[in-house]
XYZ file of C-alpha atoms in Angstrom:
608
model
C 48.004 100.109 74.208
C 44.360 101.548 73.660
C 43.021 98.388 75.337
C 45.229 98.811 78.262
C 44.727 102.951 78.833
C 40.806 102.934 78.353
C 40.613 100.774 81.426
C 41.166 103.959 83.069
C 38.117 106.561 82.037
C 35.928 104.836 84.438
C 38.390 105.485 87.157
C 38.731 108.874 85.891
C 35.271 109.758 86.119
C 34.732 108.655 89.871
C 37.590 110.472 91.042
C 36.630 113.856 89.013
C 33.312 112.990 90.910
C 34.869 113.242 94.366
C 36.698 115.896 93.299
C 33.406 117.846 92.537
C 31.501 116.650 95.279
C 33.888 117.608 98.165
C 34.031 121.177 96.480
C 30.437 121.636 96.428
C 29.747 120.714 100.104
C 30.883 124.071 102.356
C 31.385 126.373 98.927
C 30.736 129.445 100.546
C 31.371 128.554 104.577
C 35.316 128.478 105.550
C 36.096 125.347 107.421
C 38.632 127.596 109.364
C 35.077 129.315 110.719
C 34.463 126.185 112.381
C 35.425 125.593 116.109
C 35.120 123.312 118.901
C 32.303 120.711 118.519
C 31.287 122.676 115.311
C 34.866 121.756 114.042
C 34.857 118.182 115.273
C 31.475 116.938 113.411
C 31.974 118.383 110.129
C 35.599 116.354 110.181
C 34.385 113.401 111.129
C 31.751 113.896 108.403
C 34.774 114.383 105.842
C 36.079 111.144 107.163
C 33.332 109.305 106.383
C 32.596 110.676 102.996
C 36.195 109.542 101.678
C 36.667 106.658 103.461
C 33.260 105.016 105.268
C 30.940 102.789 104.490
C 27.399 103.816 103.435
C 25.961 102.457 106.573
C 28.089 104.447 108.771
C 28.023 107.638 106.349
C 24.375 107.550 106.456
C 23.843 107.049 109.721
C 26.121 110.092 110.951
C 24.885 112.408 108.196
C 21.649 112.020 109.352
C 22.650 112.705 113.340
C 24.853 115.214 112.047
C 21.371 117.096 110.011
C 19.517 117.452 112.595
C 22.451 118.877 115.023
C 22.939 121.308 112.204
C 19.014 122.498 111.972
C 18.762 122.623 115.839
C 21.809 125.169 115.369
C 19.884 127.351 112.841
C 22.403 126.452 110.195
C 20.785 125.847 107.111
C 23.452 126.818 105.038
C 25.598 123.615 105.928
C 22.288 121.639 106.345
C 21.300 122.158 102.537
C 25.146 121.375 101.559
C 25.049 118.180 103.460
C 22.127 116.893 101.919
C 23.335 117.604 98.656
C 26.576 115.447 99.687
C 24.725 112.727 100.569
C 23.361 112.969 97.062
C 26.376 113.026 95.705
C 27.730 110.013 97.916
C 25.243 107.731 96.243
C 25.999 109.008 93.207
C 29.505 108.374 93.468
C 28.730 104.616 94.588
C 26.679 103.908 92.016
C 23.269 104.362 93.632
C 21.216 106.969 91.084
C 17.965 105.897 92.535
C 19.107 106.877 96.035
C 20.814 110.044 94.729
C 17.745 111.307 92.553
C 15.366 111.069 96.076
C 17.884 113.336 97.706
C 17.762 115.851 94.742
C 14.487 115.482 95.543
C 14.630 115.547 99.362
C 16.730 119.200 98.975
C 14.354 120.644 96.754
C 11.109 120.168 98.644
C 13.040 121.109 101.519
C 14.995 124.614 99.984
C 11.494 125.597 98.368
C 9.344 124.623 100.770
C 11.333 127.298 102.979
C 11.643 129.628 99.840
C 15.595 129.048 100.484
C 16.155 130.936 97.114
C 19.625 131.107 97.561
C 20.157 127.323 97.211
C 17.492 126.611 94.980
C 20.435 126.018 92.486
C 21.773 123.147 94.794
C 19.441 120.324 93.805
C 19.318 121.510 90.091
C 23.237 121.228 89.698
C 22.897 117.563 91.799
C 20.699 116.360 89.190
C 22.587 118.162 86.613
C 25.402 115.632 87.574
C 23.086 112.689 88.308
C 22.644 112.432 84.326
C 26.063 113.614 83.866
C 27.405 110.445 85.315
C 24.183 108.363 83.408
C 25.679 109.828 80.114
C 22.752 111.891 79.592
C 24.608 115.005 78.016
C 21.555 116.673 76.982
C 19.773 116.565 80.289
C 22.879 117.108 81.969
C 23.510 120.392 79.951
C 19.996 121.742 80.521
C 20.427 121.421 84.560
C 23.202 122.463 84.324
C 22.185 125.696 82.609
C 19.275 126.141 85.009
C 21.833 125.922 88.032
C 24.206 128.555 86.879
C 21.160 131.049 86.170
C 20.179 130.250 89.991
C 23.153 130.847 91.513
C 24.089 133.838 90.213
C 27.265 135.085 91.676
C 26.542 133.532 95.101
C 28.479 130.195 95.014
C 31.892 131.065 92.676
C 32.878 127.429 93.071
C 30.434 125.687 92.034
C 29.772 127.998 89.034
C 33.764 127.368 87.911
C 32.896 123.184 88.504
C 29.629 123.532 86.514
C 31.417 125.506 83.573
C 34.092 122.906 83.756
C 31.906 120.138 83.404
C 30.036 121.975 80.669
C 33.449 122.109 78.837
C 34.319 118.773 79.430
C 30.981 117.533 77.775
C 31.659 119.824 74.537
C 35.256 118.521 74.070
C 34.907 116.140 71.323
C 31.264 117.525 70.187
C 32.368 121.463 69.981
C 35.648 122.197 70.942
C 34.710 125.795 70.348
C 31.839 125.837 72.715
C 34.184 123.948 75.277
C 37.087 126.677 75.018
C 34.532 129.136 76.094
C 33.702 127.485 78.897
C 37.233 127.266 80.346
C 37.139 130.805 79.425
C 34.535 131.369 81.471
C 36.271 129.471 84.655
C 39.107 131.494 83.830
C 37.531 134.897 84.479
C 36.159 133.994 87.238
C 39.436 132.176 88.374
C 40.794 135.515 88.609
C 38.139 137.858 89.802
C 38.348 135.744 93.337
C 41.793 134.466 93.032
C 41.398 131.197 92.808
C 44.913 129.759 91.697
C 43.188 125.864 91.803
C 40.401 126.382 88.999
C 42.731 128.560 87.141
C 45.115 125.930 86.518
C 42.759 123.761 85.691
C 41.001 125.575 83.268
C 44.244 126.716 81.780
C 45.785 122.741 81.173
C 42.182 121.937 79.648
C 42.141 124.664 76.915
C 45.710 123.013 76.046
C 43.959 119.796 75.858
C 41.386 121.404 73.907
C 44.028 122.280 71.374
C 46.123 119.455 71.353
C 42.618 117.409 70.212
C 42.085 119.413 67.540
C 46.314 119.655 66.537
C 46.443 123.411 66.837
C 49.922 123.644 67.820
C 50.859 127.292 68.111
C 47.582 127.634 70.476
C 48.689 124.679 72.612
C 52.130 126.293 72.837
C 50.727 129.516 74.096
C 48.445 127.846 76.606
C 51.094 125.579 78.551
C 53.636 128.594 78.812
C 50.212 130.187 80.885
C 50.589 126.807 83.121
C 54.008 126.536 83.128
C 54.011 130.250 84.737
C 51.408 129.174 86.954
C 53.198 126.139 87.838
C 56.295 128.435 88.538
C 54.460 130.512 91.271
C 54.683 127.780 93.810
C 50.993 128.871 94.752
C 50.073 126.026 97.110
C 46.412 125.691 95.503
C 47.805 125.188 92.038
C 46.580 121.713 90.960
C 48.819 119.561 89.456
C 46.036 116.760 88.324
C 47.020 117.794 84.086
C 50.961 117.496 85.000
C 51.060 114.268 82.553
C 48.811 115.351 80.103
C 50.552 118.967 79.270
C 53.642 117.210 79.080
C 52.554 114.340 77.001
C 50.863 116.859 74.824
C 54.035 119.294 74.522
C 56.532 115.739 74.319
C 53.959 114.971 71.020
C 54.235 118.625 69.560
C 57.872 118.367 69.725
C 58.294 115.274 68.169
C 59.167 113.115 71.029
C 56.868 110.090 70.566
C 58.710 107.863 71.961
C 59.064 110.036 75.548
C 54.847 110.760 75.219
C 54.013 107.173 75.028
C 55.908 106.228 77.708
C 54.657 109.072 80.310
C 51.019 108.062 79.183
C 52.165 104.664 80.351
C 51.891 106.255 83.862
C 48.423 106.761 83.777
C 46.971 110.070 85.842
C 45.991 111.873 82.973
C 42.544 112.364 84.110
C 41.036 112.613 80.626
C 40.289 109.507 78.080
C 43.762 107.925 77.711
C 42.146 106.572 74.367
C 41.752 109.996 72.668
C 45.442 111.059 73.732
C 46.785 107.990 72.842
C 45.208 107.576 69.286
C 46.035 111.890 68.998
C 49.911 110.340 69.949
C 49.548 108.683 66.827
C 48.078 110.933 64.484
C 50.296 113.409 65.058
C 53.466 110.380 64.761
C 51.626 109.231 61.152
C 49.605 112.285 59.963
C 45.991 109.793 60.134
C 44.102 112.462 60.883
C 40.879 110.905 59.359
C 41.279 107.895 61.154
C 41.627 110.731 64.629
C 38.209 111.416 62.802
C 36.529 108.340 63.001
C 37.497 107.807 66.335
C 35.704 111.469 67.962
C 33.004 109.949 65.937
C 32.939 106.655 67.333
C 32.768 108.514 71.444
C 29.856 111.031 70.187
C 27.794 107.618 68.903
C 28.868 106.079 71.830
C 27.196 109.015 73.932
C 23.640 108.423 72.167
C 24.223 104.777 72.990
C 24.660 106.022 76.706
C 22.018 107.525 76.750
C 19.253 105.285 75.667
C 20.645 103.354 78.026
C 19.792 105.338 80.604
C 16.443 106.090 79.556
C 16.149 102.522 79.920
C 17.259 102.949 83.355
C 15.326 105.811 84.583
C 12.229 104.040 83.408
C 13.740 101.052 85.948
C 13.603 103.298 88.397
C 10.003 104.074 87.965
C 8.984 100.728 88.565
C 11.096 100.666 91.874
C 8.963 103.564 93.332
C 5.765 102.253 92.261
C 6.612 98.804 94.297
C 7.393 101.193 97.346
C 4.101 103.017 96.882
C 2.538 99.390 96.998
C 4.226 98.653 99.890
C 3.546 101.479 101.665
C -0.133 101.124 100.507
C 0.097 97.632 101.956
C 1.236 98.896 105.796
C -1.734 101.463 105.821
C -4.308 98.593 104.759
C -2.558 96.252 107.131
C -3.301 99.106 109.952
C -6.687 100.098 109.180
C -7.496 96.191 109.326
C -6.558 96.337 112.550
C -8.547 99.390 113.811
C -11.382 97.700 112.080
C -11.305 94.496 114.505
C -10.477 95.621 117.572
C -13.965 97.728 116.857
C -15.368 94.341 116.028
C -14.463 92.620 118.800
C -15.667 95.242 121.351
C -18.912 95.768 119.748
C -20.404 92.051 118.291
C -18.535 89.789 120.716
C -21.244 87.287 119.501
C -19.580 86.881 116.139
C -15.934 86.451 117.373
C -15.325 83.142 115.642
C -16.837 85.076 112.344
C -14.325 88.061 112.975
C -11.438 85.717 114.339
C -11.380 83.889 111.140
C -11.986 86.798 108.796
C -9.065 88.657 110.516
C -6.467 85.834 109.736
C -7.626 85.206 106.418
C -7.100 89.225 106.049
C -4.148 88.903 107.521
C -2.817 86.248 105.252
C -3.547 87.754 102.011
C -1.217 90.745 103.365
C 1.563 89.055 104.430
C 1.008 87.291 101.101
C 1.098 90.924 99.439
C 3.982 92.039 101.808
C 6.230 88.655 101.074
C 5.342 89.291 97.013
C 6.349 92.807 97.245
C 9.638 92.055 99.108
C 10.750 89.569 96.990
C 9.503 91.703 93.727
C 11.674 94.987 95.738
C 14.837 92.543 96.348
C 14.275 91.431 92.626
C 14.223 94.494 91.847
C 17.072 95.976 93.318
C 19.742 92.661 92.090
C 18.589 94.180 88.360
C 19.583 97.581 89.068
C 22.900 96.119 90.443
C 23.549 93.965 88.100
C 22.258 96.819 85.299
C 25.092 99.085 87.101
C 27.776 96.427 87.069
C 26.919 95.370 82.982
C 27.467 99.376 82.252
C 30.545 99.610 83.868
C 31.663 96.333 82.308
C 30.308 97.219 78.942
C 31.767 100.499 78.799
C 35.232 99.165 79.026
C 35.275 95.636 78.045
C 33.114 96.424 74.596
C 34.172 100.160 73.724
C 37.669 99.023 74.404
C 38.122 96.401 71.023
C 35.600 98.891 68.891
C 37.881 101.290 69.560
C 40.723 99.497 68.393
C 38.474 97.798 65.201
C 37.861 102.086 64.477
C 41.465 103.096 64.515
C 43.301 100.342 62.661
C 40.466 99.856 60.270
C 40.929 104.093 59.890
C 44.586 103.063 58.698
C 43.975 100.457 56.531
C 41.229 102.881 54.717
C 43.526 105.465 54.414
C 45.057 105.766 50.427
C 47.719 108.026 51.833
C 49.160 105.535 54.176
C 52.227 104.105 53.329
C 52.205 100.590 54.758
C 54.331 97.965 54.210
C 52.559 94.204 53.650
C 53.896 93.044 57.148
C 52.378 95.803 58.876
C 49.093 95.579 56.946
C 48.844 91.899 58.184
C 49.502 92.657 61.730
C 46.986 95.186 62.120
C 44.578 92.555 60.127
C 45.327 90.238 63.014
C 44.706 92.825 65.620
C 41.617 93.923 64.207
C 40.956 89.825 64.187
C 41.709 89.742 67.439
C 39.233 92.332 68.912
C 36.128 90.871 67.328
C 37.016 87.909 68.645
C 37.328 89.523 72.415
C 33.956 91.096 71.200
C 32.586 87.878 69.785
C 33.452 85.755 73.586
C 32.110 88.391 75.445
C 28.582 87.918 73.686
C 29.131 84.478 73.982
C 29.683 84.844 77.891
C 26.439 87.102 78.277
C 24.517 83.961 76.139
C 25.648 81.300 78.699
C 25.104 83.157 81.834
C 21.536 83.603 80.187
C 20.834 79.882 79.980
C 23.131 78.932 82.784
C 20.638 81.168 84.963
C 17.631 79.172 83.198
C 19.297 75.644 84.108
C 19.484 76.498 87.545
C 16.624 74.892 89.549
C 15.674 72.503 86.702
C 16.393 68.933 86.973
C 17.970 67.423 84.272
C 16.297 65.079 81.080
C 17.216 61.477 81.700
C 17.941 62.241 78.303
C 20.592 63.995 78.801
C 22.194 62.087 81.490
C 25.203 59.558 80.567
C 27.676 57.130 81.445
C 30.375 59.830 81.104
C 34.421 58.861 80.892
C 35.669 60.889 83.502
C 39.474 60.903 82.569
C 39.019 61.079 78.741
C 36.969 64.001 79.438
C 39.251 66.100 81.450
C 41.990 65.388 78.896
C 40.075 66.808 76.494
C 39.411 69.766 77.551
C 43.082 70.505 78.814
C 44.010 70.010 74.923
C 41.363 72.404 73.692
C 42.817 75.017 75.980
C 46.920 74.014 75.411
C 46.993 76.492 73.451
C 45.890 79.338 75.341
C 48.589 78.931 77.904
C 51.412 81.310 78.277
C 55.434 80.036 77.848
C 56.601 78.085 80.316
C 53.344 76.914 81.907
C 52.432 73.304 82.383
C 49.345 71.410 82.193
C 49.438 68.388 84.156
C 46.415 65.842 84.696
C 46.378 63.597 87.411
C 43.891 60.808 88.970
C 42.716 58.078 90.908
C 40.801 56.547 88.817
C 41.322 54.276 86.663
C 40.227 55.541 82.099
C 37.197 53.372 81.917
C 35.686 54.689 85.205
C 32.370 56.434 84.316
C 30.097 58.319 86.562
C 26.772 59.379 85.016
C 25.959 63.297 84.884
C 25.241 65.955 81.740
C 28.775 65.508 80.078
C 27.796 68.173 77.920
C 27.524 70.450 81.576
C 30.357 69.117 83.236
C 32.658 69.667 79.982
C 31.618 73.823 79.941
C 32.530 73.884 83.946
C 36.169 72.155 83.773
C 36.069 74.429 80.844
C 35.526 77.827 82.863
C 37.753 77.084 85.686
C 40.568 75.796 83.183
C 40.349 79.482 81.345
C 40.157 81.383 84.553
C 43.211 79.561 86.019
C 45.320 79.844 82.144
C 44.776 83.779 82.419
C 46.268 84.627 85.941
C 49.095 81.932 85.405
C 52.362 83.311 83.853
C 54.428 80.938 84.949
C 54.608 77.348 86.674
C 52.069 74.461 86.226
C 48.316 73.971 86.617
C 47.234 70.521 88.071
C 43.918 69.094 87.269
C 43.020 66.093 89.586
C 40.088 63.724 90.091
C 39.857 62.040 93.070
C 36.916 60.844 95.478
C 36.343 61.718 99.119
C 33.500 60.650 101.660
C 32.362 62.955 104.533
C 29.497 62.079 106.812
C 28.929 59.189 105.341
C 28.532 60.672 101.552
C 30.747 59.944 98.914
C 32.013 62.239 96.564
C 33.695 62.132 93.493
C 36.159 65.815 93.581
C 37.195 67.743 90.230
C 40.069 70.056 91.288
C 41.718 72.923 89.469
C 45.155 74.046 90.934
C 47.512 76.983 89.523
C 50.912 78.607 90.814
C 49.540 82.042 89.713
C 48.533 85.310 91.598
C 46.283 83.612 93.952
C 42.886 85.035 95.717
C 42.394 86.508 99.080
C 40.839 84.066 101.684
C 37.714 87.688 102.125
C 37.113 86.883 98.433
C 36.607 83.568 98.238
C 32.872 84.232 97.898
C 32.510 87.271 95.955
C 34.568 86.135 93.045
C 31.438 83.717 92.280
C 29.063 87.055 92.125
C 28.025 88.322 88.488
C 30.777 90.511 87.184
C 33.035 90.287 89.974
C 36.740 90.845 89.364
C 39.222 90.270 91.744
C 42.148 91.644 89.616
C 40.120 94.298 87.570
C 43.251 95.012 85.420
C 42.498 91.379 83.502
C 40.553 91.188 80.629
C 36.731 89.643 81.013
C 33.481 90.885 82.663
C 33.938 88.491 85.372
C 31.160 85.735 84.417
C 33.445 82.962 83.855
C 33.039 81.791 87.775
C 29.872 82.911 88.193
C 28.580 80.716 85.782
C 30.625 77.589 86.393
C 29.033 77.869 90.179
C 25.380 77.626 88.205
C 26.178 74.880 86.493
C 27.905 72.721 88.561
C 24.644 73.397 90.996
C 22.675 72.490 87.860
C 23.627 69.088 88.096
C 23.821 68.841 91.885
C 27.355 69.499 92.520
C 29.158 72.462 94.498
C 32.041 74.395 93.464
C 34.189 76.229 96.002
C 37.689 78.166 96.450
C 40.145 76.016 98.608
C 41.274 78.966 101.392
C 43.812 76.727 102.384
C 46.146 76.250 99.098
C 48.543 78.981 99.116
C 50.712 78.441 95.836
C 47.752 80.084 94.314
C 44.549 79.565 93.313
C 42.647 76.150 93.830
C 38.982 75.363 92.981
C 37.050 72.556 93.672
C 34.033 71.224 92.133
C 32.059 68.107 93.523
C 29.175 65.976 92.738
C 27.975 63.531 94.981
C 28.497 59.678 93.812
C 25.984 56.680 93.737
């Protein structure tokens, strides 16, 4: 169940980023204020936030900036920029976001805006928030309340709720003043939607730390908010004060299956293992596990130093490049002065120019493909965090709390339960163990691409005893009821010479990826042999009766870390790599858009 609800955090954490960044944006300027024209822009500007693209958000919030300085309205220009901030930020993009913290406070000081000065300080406050860089997180955070003052209430309730949210596991005390805080302020302007908020995450606070009288007290202050029928009461903690009150009351069985539902909008992993300490009195093994997320933190963050110092090298290639454009134009200037004034010499200065010229666009074609580079690393960086932080933390966590039971001299467990939670713990480092493995073969898949292959290595390779191999080293990874059929038209001493070795680990990828979206039917592999345009082919096939892909992602399923069904286990490298190596040894592998039973890849390598 752990594995399952963890999934979610990540999820969590991008929509409590929304969340924040559409309060930030027009804190103290009432949209009902707005009219005509006025009115128009700043919705279409909503619009796009939720639900555009970047190139489309980006290009409107920039029309959209200067409209608003034309109109004298710096208050909504300074929010907007800080939205656009926290756009990037919300799609992953922390260089982009960090040069608009930037942007805003060159702009809000260089205008001695005092009154926002607190407006790029809480942007980058969340910038490290979302890197998992608590301690720089809390000290901008700090700064930005002292700047505010009393002018923005919102965003000094968001900032103290974030501030909680970072001291839950490390000082629950510190974190209960902090939704103090919001509360006070929650009342002094009346704000029913921070109140409730504030009020649901004390009870979490307390239901953490098993103080059940406390917990009591705070949800009969939400259930009398709840009661009002104030419009702006937020019902986001529903599930979770009712999963913690369900648990209190000794209703396991009704709390596990309401966290089944998901929208808790905390870490499903800490309720669910807080389910069970309170069901089997482990609380040392609830221990270990606030442990486990506060090391987890520190391993955050020197991952994101690593990061940031990633992002340094990124600006110093733009520097170069834009070093490169003002050399390029002062060259320029230079001849055109030659040519006027030694005419004589024009072959000399002809030939000088273009071997000038090609040692830039020698620079300039380096420094693009060193940028593009460049930027792939930072995406793929992104994509192995997010991966990592699910698909890794996800088995520890389940290694820390059975291994917490086990340990545990006061646990009562029987020899059959004992066993099983052997097995499970089995089972994890072995999900732990293939995902390492994965990250090793994408690294030398990616160094066998482009390299031809050792006539060593190349061999007169039995097609059909191969393929039936593999299908029995996978039998028994199949679910019930799922067949494994081989068919072909060749006959078993046909050989065709490749890197068996190669072509064994790509049947071998597309054979596990079809095996873990089948649940029920057959998968078919086939060997046949085509010839189009005069080339002949021999044709690998892979064909499953399971959930199928969309025709739009026939492509993108190849990329590094892709998922199309993000709910499966994996970090999405399987297909990715079997494209690399079935390139490796000349072939192609493809998605067939046309089978519709459900999924169908093809992999072919051209014949002698």
């Amino acid at each position: 169940m752990i594995r399952n609800l963890n999934y979610q955090l990540n999820l969590i954490l991008t929509a409590l980023l929304l969340f924040a960044c559409v309060d930030v944006a027009f804190a103290d300027k009432a949209v009902s204020d707005l009219a005509g024209e006025d009115k128009e822009r700043f919705d279409k500007f909503r619009h796009l936030f939720t639900t555009g693209n970047a190139s489309e958000f980006y290009s409107y919030t920039k029309e959209y900036g200067e409209y608003l300085k034309k109109q004298g309205d710096m208050n909504l220009y300074y929010k907007l920029v800080s939205n656009e901030g926290f756009y990037a930020l919300r799609h992953g993009q922390i260089l982009q976001a960090m040069e608009y913290a930037e942007k805003l406070e060159k702009e809000v000081r260089q205008n001695k805006a005092e009154k926002y000065y607190y407006l790029p300080v809480g942007l980058m406050g969340d910038i490290y928030y979302e890197s998992h860089d608590m301690r720089k997180a809390e000290k901008f955070f700090l700064q930005a309340l002292k700047e505010a003052g009393d002018t923005d209430p919102k965003f000094t309730m968001r900032t103290y709720m974030s501030l909680g949210e970072m001291q839950a596991l490390k000082n629950p005390k510190a974190a209960l003043e902090w939704y103090d805080k919001t509360i006070e302020v929650a009342h002094l302007y009346n704000n029913m939607e921070y109140l409730s908020m504030s009020v649901a995450m004390k009870g979490y606070i307390y239901f953490l730390g098993g103080d059940a009288d406390k917990f009591y007290d705070s949800y009969d202050d939400y259930n009398s908010l709840r009661q009002t029928g104030d419009p702006d009461f937020s019902k986001r903690y529903n599930n979770l004060m009712e999963i913690a009150k369900m648990t209190f009351d000794g209703k396991y069985s009704n709390a596990y299956d309401l966290l089944a539902r998901g929208n808790l909008y905390v870490d499903s992993a800490l309720v669910n293992v807080r389910i069970l300490a309170s069901e089997g009195n482990v609380a040392q093994g609830f221990k270990a596990m606030i442990q486990r997320y506060v090391e987890l933190d520190s391993i955050y963050s020197l991952a994101q130093e690593a990061s940031y110092d990633h992002i340094a090298t990124e600006r110093t290639l733009q520097q170069a490049k834009d070093e490169a454009a003002s050399s390029k134009a002062k060259a320029k200037h230079l001849t055109y002065g030659m040519v006027a004034l030694v005419v004589v010499f024009a072959f000399v200065y002809i030939m000088g120019r273009r071997r000038l010229m090609l040692k830039i666009w020698d620079r300039n074609k380096s420094l693009k493909e060193a940028a593009q580079r460049a930027e792939q690393a930072d995406k793929m960086k992104t994509a192995f965090i997010q991966n990592m932080s699910h698909e890794i933390r996800t088995p520890l966590n389940a290694v820390a709390g059975f291994s917490g039971l086990l340990c545990n001299p006061d646990m009562e467990l029987s020899e059959e339960e004992r066993s099983d939670m052997r097995q499970r713990i089995s089972d994890n480092v072995e999900s732990i163990t293939a995902i390492v493995d994965e990250l090793l073969e994408l690294s030398k898949s990616e160094s066998e691409v482009g390299t031809s292959i050792p006539k060593e290595q190349l061999s007169d390779v039995m097609l059909n005893s191969l393929c039936r191999s593999v299908m029995r080293s996978m039998a028994d990874k199949r679910n019930p009821g799922v067949q494994l059929r081989f068919s072909s038209v060749f006959a078993d001493d046909f050989t065709v010479r490749t890197d068996g070795g190669r072509l064994m680990r790509v049947l071998t990828h597309l054979l596990s990826n079809a095996l873990k979206f089948t649940d029920q039917g057959h998968i078919l592999v086939r060997c046949e042999k085509s010839e189009e345009h005069g080339r002949r082919e021999l044709c690998i096939s892979v064909a499953d009766t399971g959930i199928g892909i969309d025709a739009k992602d026939a492509e993108m399923i190849f990329d590094t870390f892709a998922k199309a069904n993000s709910f499966k286990e994996g970090i999405g490298l399987g297909l990715s790599i079997a494209r690399r190596l079935a390139e490796s040894i000349g072939g192609k592998l493809v998605l067939d858009t046309s089978y519709t039973e459900g999924s169908r890849f093809v992999f072919s390598i051209p014949l002698a």
